[in-house]
Structures are given as C-alpha cells and as structure tokens.
XYZ file of C-alpha atoms in Angstrom:
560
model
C 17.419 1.599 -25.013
C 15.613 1.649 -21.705
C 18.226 0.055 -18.895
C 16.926 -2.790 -17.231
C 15.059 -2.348 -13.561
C 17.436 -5.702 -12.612
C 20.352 -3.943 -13.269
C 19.764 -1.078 -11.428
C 22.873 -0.465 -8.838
C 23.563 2.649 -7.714
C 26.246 3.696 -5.352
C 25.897 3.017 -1.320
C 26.569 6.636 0.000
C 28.187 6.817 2.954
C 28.718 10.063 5.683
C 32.045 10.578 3.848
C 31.300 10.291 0.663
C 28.193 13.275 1.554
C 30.533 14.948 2.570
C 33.087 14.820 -0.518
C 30.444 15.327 -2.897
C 29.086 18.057 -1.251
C 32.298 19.334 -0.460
C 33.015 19.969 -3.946
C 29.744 21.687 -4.663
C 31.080 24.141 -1.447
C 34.587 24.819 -2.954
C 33.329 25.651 -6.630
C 31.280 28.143 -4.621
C 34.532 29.376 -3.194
C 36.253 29.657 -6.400
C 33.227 31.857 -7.625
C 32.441 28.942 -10.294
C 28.497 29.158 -10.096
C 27.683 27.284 -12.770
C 29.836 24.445 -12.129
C 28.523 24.753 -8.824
C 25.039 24.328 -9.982
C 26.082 21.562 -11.879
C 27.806 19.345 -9.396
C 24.985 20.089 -6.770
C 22.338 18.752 -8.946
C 24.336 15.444 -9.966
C 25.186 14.756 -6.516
C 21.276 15.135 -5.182
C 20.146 13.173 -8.320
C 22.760 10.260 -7.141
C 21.300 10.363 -3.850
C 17.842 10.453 -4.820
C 18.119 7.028 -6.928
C 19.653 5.094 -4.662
C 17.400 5.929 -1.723
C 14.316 5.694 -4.096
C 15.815 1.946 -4.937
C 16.392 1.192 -1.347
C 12.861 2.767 -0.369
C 11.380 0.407 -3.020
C 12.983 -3.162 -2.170
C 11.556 -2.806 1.212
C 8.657 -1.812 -0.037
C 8.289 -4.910 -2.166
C 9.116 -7.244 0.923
C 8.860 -5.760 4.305
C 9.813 -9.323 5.614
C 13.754 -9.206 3.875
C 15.930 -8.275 6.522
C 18.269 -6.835 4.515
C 15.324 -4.516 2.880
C 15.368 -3.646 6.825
C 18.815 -2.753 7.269
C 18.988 -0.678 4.000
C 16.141 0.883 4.664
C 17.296 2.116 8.427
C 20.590 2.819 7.076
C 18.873 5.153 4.676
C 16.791 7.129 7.459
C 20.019 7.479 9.773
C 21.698 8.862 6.212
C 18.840 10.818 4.727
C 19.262 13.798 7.431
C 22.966 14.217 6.962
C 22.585 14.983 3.644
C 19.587 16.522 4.092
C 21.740 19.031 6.071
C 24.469 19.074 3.145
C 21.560 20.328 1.234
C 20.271 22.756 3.224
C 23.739 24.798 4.242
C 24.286 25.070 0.375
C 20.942 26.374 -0.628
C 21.427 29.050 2.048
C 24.829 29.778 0.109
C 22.915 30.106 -3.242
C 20.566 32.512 -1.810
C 23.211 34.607 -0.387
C 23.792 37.827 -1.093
C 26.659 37.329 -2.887
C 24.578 34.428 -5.084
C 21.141 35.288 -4.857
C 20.599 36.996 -8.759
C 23.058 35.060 -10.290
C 21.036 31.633 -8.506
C 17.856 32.587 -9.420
C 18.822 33.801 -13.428
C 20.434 30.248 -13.816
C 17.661 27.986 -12.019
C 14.631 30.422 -12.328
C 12.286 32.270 -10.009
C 10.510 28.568 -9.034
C 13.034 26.638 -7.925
C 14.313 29.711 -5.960
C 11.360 29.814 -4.315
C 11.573 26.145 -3.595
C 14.926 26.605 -2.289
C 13.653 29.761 -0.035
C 10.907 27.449 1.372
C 13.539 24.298 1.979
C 15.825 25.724 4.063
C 13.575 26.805 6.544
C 12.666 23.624 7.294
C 15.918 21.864 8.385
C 18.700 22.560 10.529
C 21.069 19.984 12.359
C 19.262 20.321 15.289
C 16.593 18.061 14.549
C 18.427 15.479 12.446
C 18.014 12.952 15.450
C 14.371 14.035 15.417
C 13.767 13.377 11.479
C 15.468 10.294 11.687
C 13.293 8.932 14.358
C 10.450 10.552 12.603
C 11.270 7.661 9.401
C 11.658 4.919 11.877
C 8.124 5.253 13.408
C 6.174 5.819 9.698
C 8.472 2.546 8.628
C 6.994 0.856 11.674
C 3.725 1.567 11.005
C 3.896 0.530 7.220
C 5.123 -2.979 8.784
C 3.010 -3.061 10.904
C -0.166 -2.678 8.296
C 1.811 -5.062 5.910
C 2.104 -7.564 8.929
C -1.780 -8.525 8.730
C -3.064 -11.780 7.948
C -6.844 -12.225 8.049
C -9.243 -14.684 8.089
C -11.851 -14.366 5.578
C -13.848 -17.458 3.770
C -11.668 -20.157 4.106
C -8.589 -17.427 2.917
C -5.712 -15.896 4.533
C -5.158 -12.211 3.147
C -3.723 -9.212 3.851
C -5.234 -5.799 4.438
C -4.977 -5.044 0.488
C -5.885 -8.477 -0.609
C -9.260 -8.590 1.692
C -10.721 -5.910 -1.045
C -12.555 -8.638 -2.853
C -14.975 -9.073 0.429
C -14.700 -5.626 0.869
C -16.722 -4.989 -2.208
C -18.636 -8.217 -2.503
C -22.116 -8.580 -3.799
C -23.432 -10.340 -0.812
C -23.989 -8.041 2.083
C -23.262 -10.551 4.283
C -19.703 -10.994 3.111
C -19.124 -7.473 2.956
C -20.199 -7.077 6.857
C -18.142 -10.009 7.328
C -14.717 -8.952 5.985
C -15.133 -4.875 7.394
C -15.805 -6.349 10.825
C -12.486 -8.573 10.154
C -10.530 -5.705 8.867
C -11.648 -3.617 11.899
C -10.374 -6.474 14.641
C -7.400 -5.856 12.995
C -7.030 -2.198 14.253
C -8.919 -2.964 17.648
C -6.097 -5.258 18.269
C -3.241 -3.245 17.313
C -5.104 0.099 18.207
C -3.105 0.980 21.374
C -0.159 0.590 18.925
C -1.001 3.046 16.544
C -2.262 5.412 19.043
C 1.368 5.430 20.400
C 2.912 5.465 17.066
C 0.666 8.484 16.208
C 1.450 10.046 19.084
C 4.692 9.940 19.133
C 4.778 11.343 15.782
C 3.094 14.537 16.597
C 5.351 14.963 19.633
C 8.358 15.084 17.416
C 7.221 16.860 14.631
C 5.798 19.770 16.755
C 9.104 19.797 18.956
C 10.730 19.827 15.225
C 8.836 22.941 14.750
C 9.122 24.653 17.832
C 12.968 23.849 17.259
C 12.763 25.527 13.946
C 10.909 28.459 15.070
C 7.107 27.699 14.316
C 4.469 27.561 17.187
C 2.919 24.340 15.928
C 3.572 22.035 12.983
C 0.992 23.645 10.551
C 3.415 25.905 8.832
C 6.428 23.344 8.875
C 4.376 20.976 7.073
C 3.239 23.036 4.680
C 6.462 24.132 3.759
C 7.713 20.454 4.005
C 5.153 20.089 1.079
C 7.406 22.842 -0.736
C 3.701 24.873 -0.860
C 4.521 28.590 -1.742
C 1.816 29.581 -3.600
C -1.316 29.105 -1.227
C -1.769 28.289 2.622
C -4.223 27.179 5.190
C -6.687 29.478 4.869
C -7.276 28.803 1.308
C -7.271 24.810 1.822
C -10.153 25.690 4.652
C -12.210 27.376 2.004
C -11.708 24.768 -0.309
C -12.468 22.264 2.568
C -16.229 24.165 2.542
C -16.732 24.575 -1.201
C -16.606 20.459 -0.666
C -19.235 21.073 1.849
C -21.276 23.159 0.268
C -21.468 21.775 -3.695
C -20.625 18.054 -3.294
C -21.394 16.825 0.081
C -25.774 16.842 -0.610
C -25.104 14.951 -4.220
C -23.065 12.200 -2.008
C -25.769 12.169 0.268
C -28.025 11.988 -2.108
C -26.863 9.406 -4.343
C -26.193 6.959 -0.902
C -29.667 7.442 0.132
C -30.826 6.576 -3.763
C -28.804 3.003 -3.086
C -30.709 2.620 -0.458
C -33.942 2.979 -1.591
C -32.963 0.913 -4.426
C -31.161 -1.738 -2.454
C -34.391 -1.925 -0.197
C -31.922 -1.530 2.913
C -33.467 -0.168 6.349
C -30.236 1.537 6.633
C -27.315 2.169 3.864
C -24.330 1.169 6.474
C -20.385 1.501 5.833
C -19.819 -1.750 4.493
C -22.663 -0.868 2.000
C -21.054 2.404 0.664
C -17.926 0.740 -1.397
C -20.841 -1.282 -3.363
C -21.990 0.743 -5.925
C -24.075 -1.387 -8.689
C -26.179 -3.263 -7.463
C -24.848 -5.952 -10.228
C -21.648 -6.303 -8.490
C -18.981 -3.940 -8.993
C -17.087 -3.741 -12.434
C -14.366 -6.400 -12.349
C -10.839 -6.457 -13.951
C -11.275 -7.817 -18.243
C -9.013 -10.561 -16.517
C -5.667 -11.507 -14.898
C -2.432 -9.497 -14.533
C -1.078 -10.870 -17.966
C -3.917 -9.665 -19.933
C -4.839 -6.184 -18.532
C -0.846 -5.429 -19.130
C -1.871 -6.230 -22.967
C -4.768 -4.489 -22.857
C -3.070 -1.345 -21.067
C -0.701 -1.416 -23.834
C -3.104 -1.506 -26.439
C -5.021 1.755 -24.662
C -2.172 3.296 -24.074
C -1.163 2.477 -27.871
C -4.592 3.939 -28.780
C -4.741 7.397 -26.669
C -2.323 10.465 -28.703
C 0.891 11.058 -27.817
C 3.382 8.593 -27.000
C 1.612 7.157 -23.671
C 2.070 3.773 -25.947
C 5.512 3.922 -26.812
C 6.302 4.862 -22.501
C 4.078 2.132 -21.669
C 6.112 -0.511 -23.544
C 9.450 0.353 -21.807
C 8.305 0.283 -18.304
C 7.300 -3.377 -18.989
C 10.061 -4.746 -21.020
C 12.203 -2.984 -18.652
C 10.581 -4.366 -15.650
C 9.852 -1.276 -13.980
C 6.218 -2.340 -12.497
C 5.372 -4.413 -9.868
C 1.413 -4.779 -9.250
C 0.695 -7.987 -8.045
C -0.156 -8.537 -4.181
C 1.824 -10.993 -1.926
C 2.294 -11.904 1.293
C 4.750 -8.916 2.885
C 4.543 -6.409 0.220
C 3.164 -3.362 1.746
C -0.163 -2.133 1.213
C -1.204 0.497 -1.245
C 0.421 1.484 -4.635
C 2.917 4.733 -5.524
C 5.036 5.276 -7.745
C 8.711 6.213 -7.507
C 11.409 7.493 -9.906
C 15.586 7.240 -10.500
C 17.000 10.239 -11.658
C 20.093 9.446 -12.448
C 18.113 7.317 -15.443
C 15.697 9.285 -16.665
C 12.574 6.474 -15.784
C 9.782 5.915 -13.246
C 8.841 2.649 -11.323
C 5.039 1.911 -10.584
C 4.692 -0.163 -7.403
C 0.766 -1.143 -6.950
C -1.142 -4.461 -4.945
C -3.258 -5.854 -7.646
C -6.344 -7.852 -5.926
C -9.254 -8.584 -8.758
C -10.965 -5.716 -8.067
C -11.876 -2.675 -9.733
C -9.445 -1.034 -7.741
C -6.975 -2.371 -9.947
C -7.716 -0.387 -12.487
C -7.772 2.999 -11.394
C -4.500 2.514 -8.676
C -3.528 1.583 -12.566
C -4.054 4.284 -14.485
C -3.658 6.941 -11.674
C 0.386 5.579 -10.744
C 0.927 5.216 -14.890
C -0.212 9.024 -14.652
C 2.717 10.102 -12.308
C 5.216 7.819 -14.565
C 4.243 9.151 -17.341
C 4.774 12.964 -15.887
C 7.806 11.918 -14.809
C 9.428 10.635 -17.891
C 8.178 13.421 -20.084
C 10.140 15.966 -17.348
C 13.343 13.596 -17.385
C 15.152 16.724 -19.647
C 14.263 19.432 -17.590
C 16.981 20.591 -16.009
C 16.742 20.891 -12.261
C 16.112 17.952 -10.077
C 13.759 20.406 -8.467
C 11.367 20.271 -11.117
C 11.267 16.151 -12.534
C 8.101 15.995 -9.791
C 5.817 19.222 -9.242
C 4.512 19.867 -6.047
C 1.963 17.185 -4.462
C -1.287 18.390 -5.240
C 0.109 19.407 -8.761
C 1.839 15.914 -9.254
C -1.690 14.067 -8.133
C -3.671 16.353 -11.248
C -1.256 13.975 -13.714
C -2.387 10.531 -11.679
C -5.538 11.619 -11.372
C -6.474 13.232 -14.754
C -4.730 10.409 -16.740
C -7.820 7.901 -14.881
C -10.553 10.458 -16.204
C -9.083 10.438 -19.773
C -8.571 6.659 -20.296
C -12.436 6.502 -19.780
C -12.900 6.267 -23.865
C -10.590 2.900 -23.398
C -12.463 1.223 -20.498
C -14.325 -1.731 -22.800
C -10.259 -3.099 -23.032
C -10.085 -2.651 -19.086
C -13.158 -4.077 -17.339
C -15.150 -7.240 -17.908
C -17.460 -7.665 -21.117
C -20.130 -5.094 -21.119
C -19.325 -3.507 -17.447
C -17.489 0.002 -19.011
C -20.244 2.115 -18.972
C -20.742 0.613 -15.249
C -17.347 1.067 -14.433
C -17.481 4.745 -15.405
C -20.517 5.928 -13.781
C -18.798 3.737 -10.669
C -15.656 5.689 -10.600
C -17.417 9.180 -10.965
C -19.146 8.040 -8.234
C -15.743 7.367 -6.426
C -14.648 10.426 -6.871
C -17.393 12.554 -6.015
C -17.740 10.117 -2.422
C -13.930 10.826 -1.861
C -13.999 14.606 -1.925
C -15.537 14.706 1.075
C -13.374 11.926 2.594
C -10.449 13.171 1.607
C -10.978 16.747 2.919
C -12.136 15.321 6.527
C -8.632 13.688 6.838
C -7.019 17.203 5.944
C -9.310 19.147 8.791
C -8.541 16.152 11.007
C -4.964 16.885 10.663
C -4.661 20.533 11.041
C -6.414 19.770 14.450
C -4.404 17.549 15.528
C -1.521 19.594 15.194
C -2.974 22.751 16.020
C -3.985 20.933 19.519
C -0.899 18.516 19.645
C -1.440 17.793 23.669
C -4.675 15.705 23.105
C -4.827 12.347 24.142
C -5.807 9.514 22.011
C -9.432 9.308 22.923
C -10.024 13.156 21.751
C -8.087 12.327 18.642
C -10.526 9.830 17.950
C -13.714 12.114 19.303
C -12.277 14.403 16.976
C -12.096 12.256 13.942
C -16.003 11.374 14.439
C -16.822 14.349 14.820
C -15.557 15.696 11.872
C -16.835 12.682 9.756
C -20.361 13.784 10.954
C -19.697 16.963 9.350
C -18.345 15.987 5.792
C -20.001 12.776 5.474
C -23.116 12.836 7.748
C -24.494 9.692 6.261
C -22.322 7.095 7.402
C -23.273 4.808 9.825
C -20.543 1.863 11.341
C -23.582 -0.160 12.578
C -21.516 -2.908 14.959
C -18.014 -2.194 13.876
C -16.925 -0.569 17.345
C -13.693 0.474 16.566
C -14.527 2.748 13.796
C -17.970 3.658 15.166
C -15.565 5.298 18.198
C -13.345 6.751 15.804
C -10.543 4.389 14.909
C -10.979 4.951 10.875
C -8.348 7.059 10.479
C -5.649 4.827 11.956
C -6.108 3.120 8.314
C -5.045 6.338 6.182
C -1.083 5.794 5.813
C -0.814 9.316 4.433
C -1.796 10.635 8.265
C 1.354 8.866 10.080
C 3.940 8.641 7.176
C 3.185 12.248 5.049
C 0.798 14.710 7.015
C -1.169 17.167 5.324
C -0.361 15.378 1.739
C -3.889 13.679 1.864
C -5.724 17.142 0.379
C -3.590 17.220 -2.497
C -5.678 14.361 -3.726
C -8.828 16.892 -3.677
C -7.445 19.795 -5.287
C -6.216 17.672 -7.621
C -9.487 16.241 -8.268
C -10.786 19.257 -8.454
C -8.354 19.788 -11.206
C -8.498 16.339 -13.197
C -12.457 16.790 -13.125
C -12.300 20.023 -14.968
C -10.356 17.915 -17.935
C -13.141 15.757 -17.699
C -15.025 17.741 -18.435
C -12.975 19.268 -21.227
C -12.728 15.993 -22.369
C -16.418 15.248 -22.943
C -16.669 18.267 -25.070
C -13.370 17.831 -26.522
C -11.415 15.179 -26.196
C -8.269 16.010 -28.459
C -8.381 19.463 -26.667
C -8.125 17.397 -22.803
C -5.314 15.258 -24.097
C -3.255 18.527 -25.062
C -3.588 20.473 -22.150
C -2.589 16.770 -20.006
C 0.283 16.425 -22.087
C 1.691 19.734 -21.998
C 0.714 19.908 -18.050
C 2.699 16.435 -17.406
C 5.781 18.375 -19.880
C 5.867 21.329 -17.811
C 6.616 19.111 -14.870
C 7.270 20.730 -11.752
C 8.730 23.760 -13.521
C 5.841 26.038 -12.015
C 4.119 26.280 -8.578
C 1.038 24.279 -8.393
C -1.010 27.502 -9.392
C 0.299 28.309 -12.160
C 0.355 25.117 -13.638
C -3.047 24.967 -13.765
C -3.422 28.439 -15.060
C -0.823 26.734 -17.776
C -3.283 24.327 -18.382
C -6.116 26.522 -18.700
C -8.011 25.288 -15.352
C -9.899 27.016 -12.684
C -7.765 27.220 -9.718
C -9.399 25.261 -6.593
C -9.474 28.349 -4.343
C -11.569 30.056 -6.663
C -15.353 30.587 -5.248
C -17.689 28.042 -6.608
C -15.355 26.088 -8.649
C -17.010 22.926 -7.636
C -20.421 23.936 -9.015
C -20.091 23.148 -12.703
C -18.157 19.920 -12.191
C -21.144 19.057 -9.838
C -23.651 19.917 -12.233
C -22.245 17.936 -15.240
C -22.117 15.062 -12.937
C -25.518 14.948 -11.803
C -27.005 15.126 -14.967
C -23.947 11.984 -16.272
C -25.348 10.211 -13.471
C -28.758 10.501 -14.288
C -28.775 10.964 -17.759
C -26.175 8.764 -18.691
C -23.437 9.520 -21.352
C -24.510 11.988 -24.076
C-alpha cells in the first residue's frame, strides 16, 4: 500500500543531529564494523535526501508561502554541513585501510562516484555553496514572480504558452514581445545574478584546486566516464548531421506559410492547422494516461495508478508555482513525485510523459541497494524521460485531440530534431562562460548570439530587442541553477531516438531494452548503460546519421 503524499513528514535535521548520525557512521568505522558502517551511512543520507526533496518541493509548489521560504533557506544553510559529513566519510571508505573492502561491498560504480564526490567539496567553500543556492532560489522567484498581460489575461511565464504557440501570427508576435519585456525589465537583474554565480563557482574551484569551473562541474555532474572533449565532438556531430534538416524543414514552413521571413515567434508553430492540443482537461488526460499506461507492457499501468491515488503529481499551473516541470523522489519510501505546469498546450503532454519517465526509473530502482544508484547520472537519467515520450507514440490517439496524433507525432519529432541544436548551443555557451569567467555582461550576451548563429543560423528575433542582443539565454533555468546539465538532454536524445527507432521496427524489442535500462538504474556509468541497452554511445563518429536519415524520410514519407 502506497503511503499517502499528505502524510509525508520526515524528520527536521538539525547541525546536531548531522552530526550524531554521522557520528555513528564514523565510530562503526572505528570499531572496524564496515558493513554496519555502510549500512548506517546509507540510511542516514536517504533520511536527508527525503526531507530536503519534500522541503525543495513545497516551495516549489508556492514560491509565495513564506514558510516554503524559510524551509527552503534553512535547507541551503544545512545542505553544506552535511554535505561535508558526507564527504570526510567517503574519504574514510576510500582509505587505504577501506578501499577493497568499500569497493567489494558497494561495487566498482559507486566507488567511482565516491572518488569523483569528494573532490568536489571541502569546508572551505560551504559559505560559498550556500550562497550559491540562495542566488539560483532567487532567480527561480524571480521567473515565478511574472505576471503578464496578454488578451485580456494575466499569466505567468509558463501559462503565456497558449499565445506562444497560437495560430494567429499576430498573437504569437504579440505574447514573445510580452514575454521578452519581461527580461528587458528584469535584465540588469539576471545579469547580476548570473554573474555572481560564476564568480563563486570559479572561486569554488580555484579553492578546490581547478583553474576554472569546467572540471568542477563536470565532476559535480558525478561524470566519470567521458569529458569535455567528447561533449565538443558531440556538440559538432549536431552540427554536421542535424543542423541542415532543421534548416531545412524551417525554410519548408516558410515557403508553405507564404512568410517573407520564418521569424522566432514562427518557429514553435509547427502545423500550419494549429498545433496538436491536449484530448481535454487535467481530469481526463489523467484517465487517459492511465489507460496508456494500462495498455503499454510491463507494469507502467499498475505505477501509474499509485502516483495518483497517492497524490504524488502536481501538474496544474497557478499563480506562484514555479515555472517548468521535474520530478523528484523520497527515498526513505521507495516513490517518485512528478511536479509539472499544465497550460492546454501540447506541451503538456510531452513535460507528461518525459517526468512519468524519470518516476517510473525511479521506482523500478527503489530495491537497489545504494542510494548512489536510485537516479543514474544526468544524461543517463534524461534517456528514461526522454525515451518513455518516443515509446508512448503508439498511445497518442488517447492523448491529443480527435484526429491530431499523427500531427502530434510528426510535431514532436520535429521538436526534437529543432532542440538538438538548441540544446547543444546552451552547453558551448556555458563552457565559455566559465572558461572566460571575467567577461562582462554585454560579451556574455555577444557570446550567446554568436553562438546561436552557429547552431541555429536561421533564426531571426525580428523586433524583439532583448533577445535579438542576446538576452535568450537568461530564460534557460538550467544555466543559473545546474550548469552544464542542459547537454544531458542531447545525449540523451541521442539515446531515446535510437529506441525509436528500435521501436518502429520492433516495438516489444524497444519496450525491453527501456525497461531493463530504467531497472538497472544508476547502477552503471552513463556509458555503459547504454552499451546495457544495446545503444550506440553518443561519442561515437556519425551516430547521428541514421537517426537523421529515418527521420527525414518519417517526415516526408509519413509513417510506414
């Protein structure tokens, strides 16, 4: 019996009670008792992890609550100290004395893991991290603070979508210059906020021993199986094999559209019907989910049913929820929480099915037996999201109005394809920034455009000043509150579009591998759980080509 999200409570940890925990973990160590040791150290961090995932969430679900505020600040100031708890213990694992034993009882992966970690704290910069949480939390408040003006409605930045996407061009225009005024208001803001944040993440470097924050993030990111160097090739391959389709597809739409020029505001409107909408409101695409879910192999169905009854969703927008959707977990009861800002568009959908994908991974690693490997890696963890949205295509008629799946398909592998090259501009624009942390804000910006001309030479701001100078950026959370996260979503695109592909040849075959890939959890590196799965690894030369090739001929062909 699932326990209820309502009931949730989990102990408020204090500095003394980090320590007492913690302190036990140290003295089993002392008494030579490994295992026990191993034990204790892994209850303690799952404790820890639930209740700051809980108090992470309520704020989340009203940034206005001052007590959401309060928690959530008390949980920054607390997250370092045992952060450092942490850290001095893993280094006592590894030890000599430890080191065989350690890695024979957890494995070589979560050694590794723990190799990585402790390089990447030490209670000199504990002051730094937690001023580090209290600038992304400001700019998440910020963002969630919006309230726009858009035909005769007040929204926020999630629930002006609708415009966003609108069928009249007009509109469109209309709510991106809206959105935009937004930032050019508040742009001095986030330039300070941004900047701030690279000052203390490179000092946290320098502190730690790294010349800039490249490496520390990486290893933040727990990545020990690849490094920049590949991600830069992979960055090209995007270049090279799916950059021209993009640009080729846009300039189709335009032609089609009869539009001088195909502008931003034109490039989130893909049929020219009107994109796909939701089958209806929140009340029926829940019973429709279920009945996908209940459809699809495996037990997807039987999951599905005891997030709802036990209320662990929340996915309908209101006034200050923050933007965007994730999806977070509690350890210390074995289920997930999906947290999304449903709006009427087809958005809905796949934020949807690509959160239910990381629940889902989650709950099928709840036995493993490490805390260290409920959640792979990023990019690994975003194959799960992002494969399960591929594989529910079958399913779509439930999802989307009357007759708009086969639209809504060729629409979202049109999304993806457009977001590669997105999505790989933010990652370059990031290991500039902090490979050149003394520019101002103007060259961040110059930079930005710059780098947009490269990856996505077709797009074209028109009059919206504040992006046309570079300000689109400031919009991507994942740059202030998690940098270098944002190319996980490409790699694992890479990844979930090689399953599609599987899928389309055979379908029973796709839904194995995903199962067993979402069961292995984060048991494995991110490389060799695709190798697990029986895909290409991203940093393999011309890995992109088939996926591009199928896609071309889906997209022009149709279905087959």
């Amino acid at each position: 019996m699932t326990q209820s999200f309502t009931s949730l409570s989990f102990p408020r940890p204090t500095e003394a009670s980090l320590a007492d925990g913690f302190g036990a973990v140290a003295d089993l160590l002392d008494r030579n008792d490994l295992e026990g040791a191993l034990s204790r150290f892994d209850r303690e961090r799952r404790s820890f992890e639930s209740w700051a995932a809980l108090v992470y969430l309520r704020f989340a679900q009203d940034t206005t609550s001052e007590k959401a505020k309060q928690d959530r600040d008390y949980a920054d100031r607390l997250t370092p100290k045992a952060t450092a708890h942490e850290v001095t213990l893993k280094k006592r694992f590894l030890s000599e004395q430890f080191h065989n034993a350690t890695t024979a009882a957890v494995g070589p992966h979560v050694t590794a893991l723990w190799t990585s970690d402790v390089t990447t704290f030490d209670p000199r910069i504990e002051n730094a991290l937690e001023e580090e949480a209290r600038l992304t939390s400001e700019y998440t408040a910020l963002l969630a603070s919006a309230r726009i003006e858009i035909e005769g409605h007040t929204v926020n930045l999630s629930g002006l979508a609708p415009w966003m996407e609108h069928p009249d061009r007009a509109i469109r225009h209309a709510a991106e210059q809206a959105r935009w005024a937004f930032f050019a208001e508040h742009g001095k803001t986030l330039d300070t906020l941004f900047g701030r944040l690279v000052e203390l993440r490179t000092d946290m470097a320098r502190t730690l021993g790294f010349e800039t924050y490249t490496p520390l993030g990486y290893r933040r990111l727990r990545r020990v199986d690849y490094n920049p160097e590949e991600v830069a090739r992979f960055r090209e391959e995007v270049v090279t094999h799916v950059t021209p389709l993009v640009a080729s597809l846009l300039e189709q739409r335009r032609e089609e559209m009869g539009w001088p020029t195909l502008h931003y505001w034109d490039e989130s409107f893909v049929d020219p019907r009107g994109n796909p909408k939701p089958a209806g409101d929140y009340d029926l695409l829940i019973e429709r989910a279920q009945t996908m879910f209940d459809r699809m192999s495996g037990d997807l169905g039987p999951f599905f049913k005891s997030m709802v009854s036990g209320g662990y969703v929340d996915l309908k927008n209101r006034d200050g929820k923050a933007g965007g959707g994730f999806c977070t977990a509690f350890p210390d009861v074995g289920m997930p929480f999906i947290f999304a800002n449903f709006n009427g568009t087809h958005g809905d959908i796949n934020v949807f099915t690509h959160e239910m994908g990381h629940a889902y991974q989650n709950w099928r690693s709840r036995d493993l037996p490490t805390i260290d490997e409920l959640w792979p890696t990023m990019e690994a963890a975003e194959i799960d999201s992002m494969g399960l949205e591929f594989l529910t295509w079958p399913h779509m008629e439930l999802m989307v109005e009357e007759g708009a799946a086969d639209r809504f398909r060729r629409m979202h592998l049109i999304g993806s394809l457009s977001f590669l090259p997105y999505g790989v501009c933010v990652d370059h624009f990031q290991h500039e920034v902090y490979a050149n942390p003394t520019m101002t804000a103007q060259e961040r910006h110059e930079t930005w455009r710059r780098l947009e001309r490269h990856y996505m030479p077709w797009r074209d701001y028109g009059d919206l000043s504040y992006p046309a100078h570079g300000g689109r950026w400031q919009a991507q959370g994942h740059i202030y509150r998690n940098p270098f996260y944002y190319i996980d979503y490409t790699l694992a695109l890479c990844c979930a579009m090689q399953l599609w592909l599987q899928s389309r040849r055979d379908e029973p075959a796709a839904m194995k591998a995903y199962e067993g890939l979402c069961a292995h959890g984060g048991s494995a590196p991110f490389t060799g759980l695709i190798a697990k799965a029986g895909l290409v690894s991203p940093f393999a030369s011309g890995v992109l080509a088939d996926v591009v090739k199928e896609a071309a001929d889906f997209l022009e062909n149709g279905p087959r």
